[in-house]
Short mmCIF file of C-alpha atoms in Angstrom, two decimals:
data_model
loop_
_atom_site.label_atom_id
_atom_site.label_comp_id
_atom_site.label_asym_id
_atom_site.label_seq_id
_atom_site.Cartn_x
_atom_site.Cartn_y
_atom_site.Cartn_z
CA UNK A 1 -18.14 34.37 47.66
CA UNK A 2 -17.68 30.90 46.21
CA UNK A 3 -14.02 30.96 47.27
CA UNK A 4 -13.15 30.27 50.91
CA UNK A 5 -12.21 33.50 52.77
CA UNK A 6 -10.66 33.92 56.20
CA UNK A 7 -9.36 36.89 58.14
CA UNK A 8 -6.37 36.24 60.46
CA UNK A 9 -4.63 38.32 63.08
CA UNK A 10 -0.85 38.83 63.04
CA UNK A 11 -0.38 35.48 64.84
CA UNK A 12 -2.40 33.55 62.24
CA UNK A 13 -5.49 33.13 64.47
CA UNK A 14 -8.75 32.98 62.52
CA UNK A 15 -11.00 35.94 63.30
CA UNK A 16 -13.52 35.57 60.50
CA UNK A 17 -14.55 32.90 57.97
CA UNK A 18 -17.20 32.85 55.27
CA UNK A 19 -19.64 30.02 54.48
CA UNK A 20 -17.37 28.57 51.73
CA UNK A 21 -14.47 28.21 54.22
CA UNK A 22 -16.72 26.61 56.84
CA UNK A 23 -18.09 24.13 54.31
CA UNK A 24 -14.64 23.27 52.94
CA UNK A 25 -13.05 22.58 56.33
CA UNK A 26 -16.25 21.01 57.71
CA UNK A 27 -15.90 22.82 61.04
CA UNK A 28 -18.72 25.04 62.43
CA UNK A 29 -17.92 28.72 62.44
CA UNK A 30 -18.16 28.88 66.24
CA UNK A 31 -15.37 26.29 66.52
CA UNK A 32 -13.32 27.69 63.67
CA UNK A 33 -13.02 31.22 65.10
CA UNK A 34 -10.09 31.55 67.46
CA UNK A 35 -8.14 28.56 66.14
CA UNK A 36 -4.84 28.80 64.31
CA UNK A 37 -4.98 28.82 60.50
CA UNK A 38 -2.13 26.33 60.23
CA UNK A 39 -4.26 23.73 62.04
CA UNK A 40 -6.21 23.16 58.83
CA UNK A 41 -3.23 23.16 56.46
CA UNK A 42 -1.22 20.04 55.55
CA UNK A 43 2.00 22.02 55.02
CA UNK A 44 2.03 23.61 58.51
CA UNK A 45 5.63 24.72 58.26
CA UNK A 46 4.80 26.77 55.16
CA UNK A 47 2.17 28.97 56.84
CA UNK A 48 4.45 31.28 58.89
CA UNK A 49 6.85 31.98 55.97
CA UNK A 50 3.78 32.68 53.80
CA UNK A 51 2.41 35.27 56.25
CA UNK A 52 5.90 36.74 56.86
CA UNK A 53 6.33 37.29 53.12
CA UNK A 54 3.00 39.08 52.89
CA UNK A 55 4.06 41.30 55.81
CA UNK A 56 7.51 41.95 54.29
CA UNK A 57 6.37 42.72 50.78
CA UNK A 58 3.24 44.59 51.71
CA UNK A 59 1.36 43.19 48.75
CA UNK A 60 -0.62 40.13 47.70
CA UNK A 61 1.25 36.81 47.74
CA UNK A 62 -0.02 33.56 46.18
CA UNK A 63 0.88 30.04 47.20
CA UNK A 64 -0.51 26.53 46.78
CA UNK A 65 -1.52 24.76 50.00
CA UNK A 66 -3.60 21.76 50.96
CA UNK A 67 -6.57 22.12 53.32
CA UNK A 68 -7.48 19.22 55.61
CA UNK A 69 -11.16 18.91 56.39
CA UNK A 70 -12.50 17.40 59.60
CA UNK A 71 -13.38 14.19 57.68
CA UNK A 72 -9.76 13.91 56.52
CA UNK A 73 -10.35 15.05 52.95
CA UNK A 74 -7.44 16.88 51.30
CA UNK A 75 -8.33 19.92 49.20
CA UNK A 76 -5.66 21.45 47.04
CA UNK A 77 -6.14 25.24 47.02
CA UNK A 78 -4.46 28.30 45.62
CA UNK A 79 -4.24 30.81 48.48
CA UNK A 80 -3.86 34.54 47.88
CA UNK A 81 -3.01 36.55 51.00
CA UNK A 82 -2.88 40.30 51.62
CA UNK A 83 -2.16 42.50 54.62
CA UNK A 84 -4.86 44.36 56.49
CA UNK A 85 -3.48 47.77 57.67
CA UNK A 86 -4.83 50.81 59.51
CA UNK A 87 -4.42 54.45 58.59
CA UNK A 88 -0.92 54.44 60.04
CA UNK A 89 0.09 51.54 57.76
CA UNK A 90 0.30 49.27 60.75
CA UNK A 91 -0.47 45.63 59.95
CA UNK A 92 -3.48 44.45 61.86
CA UNK A 93 -3.69 41.00 60.27
CA UNK A 94 -4.20 39.16 56.99
CA UNK A 95 -6.99 38.20 54.64
CA UNK A 96 -6.58 34.93 52.73
CA UNK A 97 -8.75 33.74 49.86
CA UNK A 98 -8.49 30.09 48.85
CA UNK A 99 -9.69 28.68 45.54
CA UNK A 100 -10.14 24.92 45.10
CA UNK A 101 -7.79 23.88 42.26
CA UNK A 102 -8.07 20.13 42.71
CA UNK A 103 -9.82 19.62 39.37
CA UNK A 104 -7.49 22.08 37.64
CA UNK A 105 -4.42 20.31 38.99
CA UNK A 106 -5.76 16.91 38.01
CA UNK A 107 -6.41 18.28 34.53
CA UNK A 108 -2.85 19.58 34.39
CA UNK A 109 -1.55 16.19 35.54
CA UNK A 110 -3.68 14.42 32.95
CA UNK A 111 -2.52 16.84 30.27
CA UNK A 112 1.11 16.37 31.27
CA UNK A 113 0.61 12.61 31.26
CA UNK A 114 -0.96 12.79 27.82
CA UNK A 115 1.89 15.00 26.61
CA UNK A 116 4.38 12.43 27.89
CA UNK A 117 2.43 9.63 26.25
CA UNK A 118 2.25 11.64 23.05
CA UNK A 119 5.98 12.28 23.19
CA UNK A 120 6.64 8.59 23.77
CA UNK A 121 4.26 7.74 20.95
CA UNK A 122 6.01 10.22 18.66
CA UNK A 123 9.37 8.71 19.60
CA UNK A 124 7.99 5.24 18.89
CA UNK A 125 6.60 6.42 15.56
CA UNK A 126 9.95 8.02 14.74
CA UNK A 127 11.74 4.84 15.71
CA UNK A 128 9.37 2.73 13.62
CA UNK A 129 9.79 5.15 10.73
CA UNK A 130 13.58 4.88 10.96
CA UNK A 131 13.31 1.08 11.11
CA UNK A 132 10.93 1.07 8.13
CA UNK A 133 13.21 3.46 6.23
CA UNK A 134 16.23 1.29 6.94
CA UNK A 135 14.32 -1.87 5.97
CA UNK A 136 13.06 -0.18 2.78
CA UNK A 137 16.57 0.88 1.81
CA UNK A 138 17.83 -2.65 2.46
CA UNK A 139 14.99 -4.11 0.39
CA UNK A 140 15.68 -1.66 -2.43
CA UNK A 141 19.38 -2.56 -2.36
CA UNK A 142 18.48 -6.26 -2.27
CA UNK A 143 16.02 -5.87 -5.17
CA UNK A 144 18.64 -3.89 -7.10
CA UNK A 145 21.26 -6.56 -6.48
CA UNK A 146 18.80 -9.31 -7.49
CA UNK A 147 17.86 -7.43 -10.66
CA UNK A 148 21.51 -6.96 -11.55
CA UNK A 149 22.19 -10.64 -10.88
CA UNK A 150 19.24 -11.73 -13.03
CA UNK A 151 20.29 -9.34 -15.81
CA UNK A 152 23.89 -10.62 -15.84
CA UNK A 153 22.81 -14.27 -15.52
CA UNK A 154 20.32 -14.01 -18.37
CA UNK A 155 22.90 -12.39 -20.65
CA UNK A 156 25.57 -14.95 -19.74
CA UNK A 157 23.19 -17.84 -20.42
CA UNK A 158 21.89 -16.35 -23.64
CA UNK A 159 25.38 -16.09 -25.15
CA UNK A 160 26.09 -19.87 -25.29
CA UNK A 161 22.43 -20.57 -26.07
CA UNK A 162 22.57 -18.79 -29.45
CA UNK A 163 24.91 -21.31 -31.14
CA UNK A 164 22.91 -24.17 -29.64
CA UNK A 165 19.75 -22.85 -31.28
CA UNK A 166 21.48 -22.25 -34.62
CA UNK A 167 23.10 -25.69 -34.55
CA UNK A 168 19.81 -27.44 -33.68
CA UNK A 169 18.01 -25.63 -36.50
CA UNK A 170 20.69 -26.66 -38.99
CA UNK A 171 20.62 -30.28 -37.81
CA UNK A 172 16.85 -30.33 -38.13
CA UNK A 173 17.09 -29.18 -41.72
CA UNK A 174 19.64 -31.94 -42.38
CA UNK A 175 17.27 -34.58 -41.02
CA UNK A 176 14.59 -34.95 -43.72
CA UNK A 177 12.86 -37.94 -42.13
CA UNK A 178 10.55 -36.61 -39.35
CA UNK A 179 10.08 -40.14 -38.06
CA UNK A 180 13.77 -40.82 -37.51
CA UNK A 181 15.26 -40.90 -34.02
CA UNK A 182 17.80 -38.26 -35.06
CA UNK A 183 15.04 -35.85 -36.13
CA UNK A 184 13.13 -36.36 -32.86
CA UNK A 185 16.25 -35.79 -30.75
CA UNK A 186 17.17 -32.64 -32.65
CA UNK A 187 13.60 -31.38 -32.49
CA UNK A 188 13.50 -31.94 -28.72
CA UNK A 189 16.81 -30.10 -28.37
CA UNK A 190 15.52 -27.21 -30.46
CA UNK A 191 12.24 -27.05 -28.53
CA UNK A 192 14.05 -27.08 -25.17
CA UNK A 193 16.54 -24.43 -26.26
CA UNK A 194 13.75 -22.19 -27.60
CA UNK A 195 11.84 -22.62 -24.32
CA UNK A 196 14.97 -21.66 -22.39
CA UNK A 197 15.46 -18.61 -24.61
CA UNK A 198 11.89 -17.50 -23.94
CA UNK A 199 12.42 -17.86 -20.16
CA UNK A 200 15.62 -15.82 -20.38
CA UNK A 201 13.84 -13.09 -22.36
CA UNK A 202 11.16 -12.97 -19.67
CA UNK A 203 13.82 -12.58 -17.00
CA UNK A 204 15.47 -9.79 -18.97
CA UNK A 205 12.16 -8.04 -19.49
CA UNK A 206 11.35 -8.18 -15.77
CA UNK A 207 14.82 -6.83 -14.96
CA UNK A 208 14.20 -3.95 -17.42
CA UNK A 209 10.84 -3.18 -15.84
CA UNK A 210 12.36 -3.22 -12.34
CA UNK A 211 15.13 -0.77 -13.13
CA UNK A 212 12.96 1.41 -15.38
CA UNK A 213 14.87 0.60 -18.57
CA UNK A 214 11.96 -0.88 -20.49
CA UNK A 215 11.00 1.11 -23.58
CA UNK A 216 8.32 0.68 -26.22
CA UNK A 217 8.74 1.36 -29.94
CA UNK A 218 5.15 2.21 -30.84
CA UNK A 219 3.84 2.69 -34.34
CA UNK A 220 0.42 3.20 -35.91
CA UNK A 221 -0.91 -0.22 -36.90
CA UNK A 222 -4.00 -2.08 -38.08
CA UNK A 223 -4.97 -4.47 -35.25
CA UNK A 224 -7.35 -6.56 -37.39
CA UNK A 225 -4.66 -7.90 -39.71
CA UNK A 226 -2.00 -7.99 -37.01
CA UNK A 227 -4.05 -10.05 -34.53
CA UNK A 228 -5.31 -12.46 -37.20
CA UNK A 229 -1.77 -13.10 -38.51
CA UNK A 230 -0.50 -13.97 -35.03
CA UNK A 231 -3.24 -16.58 -34.63
CA UNK A 232 -2.55 -18.14 -38.03
CA UNK A 233 1.16 -18.39 -37.16
CA UNK A 234 0.27 -20.09 -33.90
CA UNK A 235 -1.84 -22.74 -35.64
CA UNK A 236 0.93 -25.41 -35.75
CA UNK A 237 1.12 -25.39 -31.96
CA UNK A 238 -2.66 -25.92 -31.78
CA UNK A 239 -2.45 -28.82 -34.24
CA UNK A 240 -0.07 -30.68 -31.95
CA UNK A 241 -2.80 -30.99 -29.31
CA UNK A 242 -5.63 -31.56 -31.78
CA UNK A 243 -7.34 -28.41 -30.55
CA UNK A 244 -9.58 -26.04 -32.48
CA UNK A 245 -8.74 -22.34 -32.65
CA UNK A 246 -11.74 -20.14 -33.43
CA UNK A 247 -10.68 -16.68 -34.59
CA UNK A 248 -13.24 -13.87 -34.45
CA UNK A 249 -11.47 -10.72 -35.51
CA UNK A 250 -13.44 -7.96 -37.34
CA UNK A 251 -11.77 -6.62 -40.50
CA UNK A 252 -12.46 -2.97 -39.61
CA UNK A 253 -10.98 -2.47 -36.15
CA UNK A 254 -9.69 1.13 -35.80
CA UNK A 255 -5.95 1.74 -35.70
CA UNK A 256 -3.98 1.62 -32.50
CA UNK A 257 -0.53 2.90 -31.60
CA UNK A 258 1.49 -0.02 -30.29
CA UNK A 259 4.83 -1.81 -30.31
CA UNK A 260 4.24 -4.80 -32.67
CA UNK A 261 6.89 -7.08 -31.17
CA UNK A 262 5.70 -6.44 -27.61
CA UNK A 263 2.04 -6.79 -28.52
CA UNK A 264 2.82 -10.08 -30.26
CA UNK A 265 4.58 -11.23 -27.07
CA UNK A 266 1.39 -10.65 -25.05
CA UNK A 267 -0.94 -12.39 -27.53
CA UNK A 268 1.36 -15.41 -27.97
CA UNK A 269 1.66 -15.76 -24.21
CA UNK A 270 -2.13 -15.83 -23.80
CA UNK A 271 -2.62 -18.26 -26.71
CA UNK A 272 0.18 -20.48 -25.41
CA UNK A 273 -1.35 -20.58 -21.92
CA UNK A 274 -4.80 -21.32 -23.36
CA UNK A 275 -3.46 -24.27 -25.33
CA UNK A 276 -1.24 -25.51 -22.51
CA UNK A 277 -4.00 -25.58 -19.90
CA UNK A 278 -6.74 -26.96 -22.18
CA UNK A 279 -7.23 -30.68 -22.86
CA UNK A 280 -6.91 -32.16 -26.36
CA UNK A 281 -9.79 -31.71 -28.82
CA UNK A 282 -11.13 -28.64 -27.03
CA UNK A 283 -11.93 -25.19 -28.46
CA UNK A 284 -9.88 -22.02 -27.91
CA UNK A 285 -11.68 -18.81 -28.85
CA UNK A 286 -9.63 -15.81 -29.91
CA UNK A 287 -11.58 -12.61 -30.59
CA UNK A 288 -11.39 -8.82 -30.67
CA UNK A 289 -13.94 -6.01 -30.55
CA UNK A 290 -14.37 -2.32 -29.77
CA UNK A 291 -15.14 -1.53 -26.14
CA UNK A 292 -15.33 1.95 -24.56
CA UNK A 293 -12.77 3.61 -26.84
CA UNK A 294 -10.39 0.63 -26.80
CA UNK A 295 -9.72 -2.51 -28.76
CA UNK A 296 -10.63 -5.44 -26.51
CA UNK A 297 -8.78 -8.73 -27.14
CA UNK A 298 -10.04 -11.95 -25.51
CA UNK A 299 -8.60 -15.46 -25.36
CA UNK A 300 -10.94 -18.09 -23.96
CA UNK A 301 -10.01 -21.67 -23.17
CA UNK A 302 -11.77 -24.79 -21.86
CA UNK A 303 -9.15 -25.64 -19.27
CA UNK A 304 -9.13 -26.18 -15.54
CA UNK A 305 -9.93 -22.57 -14.62
CA UNK A 306 -8.50 -20.44 -11.82
CA UNK A 307 -9.94 -19.97 -8.34
CA UNK A 308 -10.78 -16.43 -7.14
CA UNK A 309 -8.02 -16.70 -4.52
CA UNK A 310 -5.36 -17.54 -7.16
CA UNK A 311 -6.62 -14.78 -9.45
CA UNK A 312 -5.48 -12.16 -6.89
CA UNK A 313 -1.83 -13.16 -7.37
CA UNK A 314 -1.97 -14.21 -10.99
CA UNK A 315 -0.05 -11.22 -12.41
CA UNK A 316 2.58 -11.08 -9.62
CA UNK A 317 6.12 -11.95 -10.82
CA UNK A 318 7.23 -15.53 -10.12
CA UNK A 319 3.81 -16.51 -8.78
CA UNK A 320 2.48 -19.85 -9.94
CA UNK A 321 -0.66 -21.73 -8.97
CA UNK A 322 0.20 -24.81 -6.90
CA UNK A 323 -1.28 -27.26 -9.40
CA UNK A 324 0.68 -25.54 -12.21
CA UNK A 325 3.98 -26.10 -10.43
CA UNK A 326 3.30 -29.83 -10.32
CA UNK A 327 2.15 -30.26 -13.92
CA UNK A 328 3.64 -27.49 -16.11
CA UNK A 329 7.05 -25.95 -16.65
CA UNK A 330 7.67 -22.22 -16.24
CA UNK A 331 8.93 -19.57 -13.83
CA UNK A 332 5.74 -17.50 -13.50
CA UNK A 333 6.80 -14.41 -15.45
CA UNK A 334 4.73 -14.61 -18.62
CA UNK A 335 1.61 -12.95 -17.28
CA UNK A 336 3.59 -10.48 -15.14
CA UNK A 337 5.53 -9.33 -18.23
CA UNK A 338 2.31 -9.20 -20.27
CA UNK A 339 0.72 -6.97 -17.62
CA UNK A 340 3.68 -4.57 -17.72
CA UNK A 341 3.55 -4.40 -21.53
CA UNK A 342 -0.22 -3.84 -21.70
CA UNK A 343 -0.13 -1.15 -19.03
CA UNK A 344 2.82 0.53 -20.75
CA UNK A 345 0.51 0.88 -23.77
CA UNK A 346 -2.14 2.53 -21.56
CA UNK A 347 -4.35 -0.59 -21.45
CA UNK A 348 -5.52 -3.07 -18.83
CA UNK A 349 -5.33 -6.86 -18.55
CA UNK A 350 -7.44 -9.18 -16.41
CA UNK A 351 -9.03 -12.64 -16.25
CA UNK A 352 -12.56 -13.95 -15.86
CA UNK A 353 -12.63 -17.50 -14.61
CA UNK A 354 -14.25 -20.11 -12.42
CA UNK A 355 -12.50 -23.21 -11.19
CA UNK A 356 -13.24 -26.06 -13.57
CA UNK A 357 -14.89 -23.83 -16.18
CA UNK A 358 -11.94 -22.44 -18.13
CA UNK A 359 -10.52 -18.93 -18.33
CA UNK A 360 -11.03 -15.85 -20.45
CA UNK A 361 -8.02 -13.54 -20.47
CA UNK A 362 -8.77 -10.03 -21.71
CA UNK A 363 -6.72 -6.94 -22.41
CA UNK A 364 -7.41 -3.53 -23.93
CA UNK A 365 -5.47 -1.19 -26.21
CA UNK A 366 -6.55 2.46 -26.46
CA UNK A 367 -7.71 3.42 -29.95
CA UNK A 368 -5.54 6.17 -31.48
CA UNK A 369 -7.27 9.46 -30.61
CA UNK A 370 -6.31 11.08 -33.91
CA UNK A 371 -8.00 8.27 -35.76
CA UNK A 372 -11.13 8.64 -33.66
CA UNK A 373 -11.27 12.37 -34.34
CA UNK A 374 -10.89 11.82 -38.09
CA UNK A 375 -13.58 9.15 -38.14
CA UNK A 376 -15.94 11.35 -36.17
CA UNK A 377 -15.42 14.23 -38.63
CA UNK A 378 -16.14 11.94 -41.59
CA UNK A 379 -19.25 10.47 -39.92
CA UNK A 380 -18.44 6.81 -40.68
CA UNK A 381 -20.98 3.99 -40.54
CA UNK A 382 -21.82 2.72 -37.06
CA UNK A 383 -19.71 -0.30 -36.07
CA UNK A 384 -21.77 -3.48 -36.13
CA UNK A 385 -21.37 -6.14 -33.46
CA UNK A 386 -21.28 -8.99 -36.03
CA UNK A 387 -17.72 -10.23 -36.30
CA UNK A 388 -15.81 -11.73 -39.17
CA UNK A 389 -15.23 -15.36 -38.30
CA UNK A 390 -12.18 -17.36 -39.18
CA UNK A 391 -11.50 -20.88 -37.94
CA UNK A 392 -8.12 -22.57 -37.78
CA UNK A 393 -8.34 -26.14 -36.58
CA UNK A 394 -6.01 -29.03 -36.18
#
């Protein structure tokens, strides 16, 4: 047997032991025989009650004990004991079989320890989750309060701004001499008021996006004419900086479904940024083409460019490049609002740029699928890459 086996008399004296028992206790069989079983057990006081219970019950009893070997090694064992009886049911002694459970017990201890660690870890995770949940709720409430504040503030500021704009426009019309001091003062007032109105509209738009109240009013439209007209209307702003606006818009772009006022907002923002960040007497290129089932619009400037690091945060609300904050006015919402508008149309917006080499802002608008299906059925001519060129220069 691989388990240690001993036979004891009614007094607990060892009468027989197998090789496994001899090896475990490290005592030769000749010395082991005739000694008391409890001599090799750490819990000596437990041996007599153990044997008494076997005698009383008349059946096998199991108990955990610890053997002590001659070298002092402790061996945790599971001992099963049974009575040895004669034909008259008289108890002659006991047989005990001990199985080494040291590894098993250590495994149980390790498992219990792991279970405790797991429980503690779960409690920590639960605690962190509750903290995160609480923090998220607080942030949501804070964001909601901030959005409400911005919404109310923008509306309150826009109300008195309206008569200022109307009054400045009337005064400008009444000042026929563009070189007069009065005309210049009125023009500066009108320009500042219009800039403030634009900033307020951006704040209102961002508040609408945040609370999910932003809505498009899409309609089927011809992007070729629409995009070209926006550029021509922007020409006076280009003339003020003696810049050249090169327009490359094909006449046969397929129709798109878009909100004209919102789309104009995006294009004007990109053109305005291109002009603002480009030196005088430089070229701004404004073009459109078909790309992978979408109309691709690009605005390229010859300005200072944007570093890869700044590009990562370019479309985040209220983010502004450090050098912009020093040199240019604004609150950092124009591109963030443009991104929301483009994505609401199902398109994408991004920038290609290197520091010192200008920027190319690009966005896409999905071509109307019904139009594509109709064109495919009619087998139209293949679109040619050559673009219709228009140039507006100051």
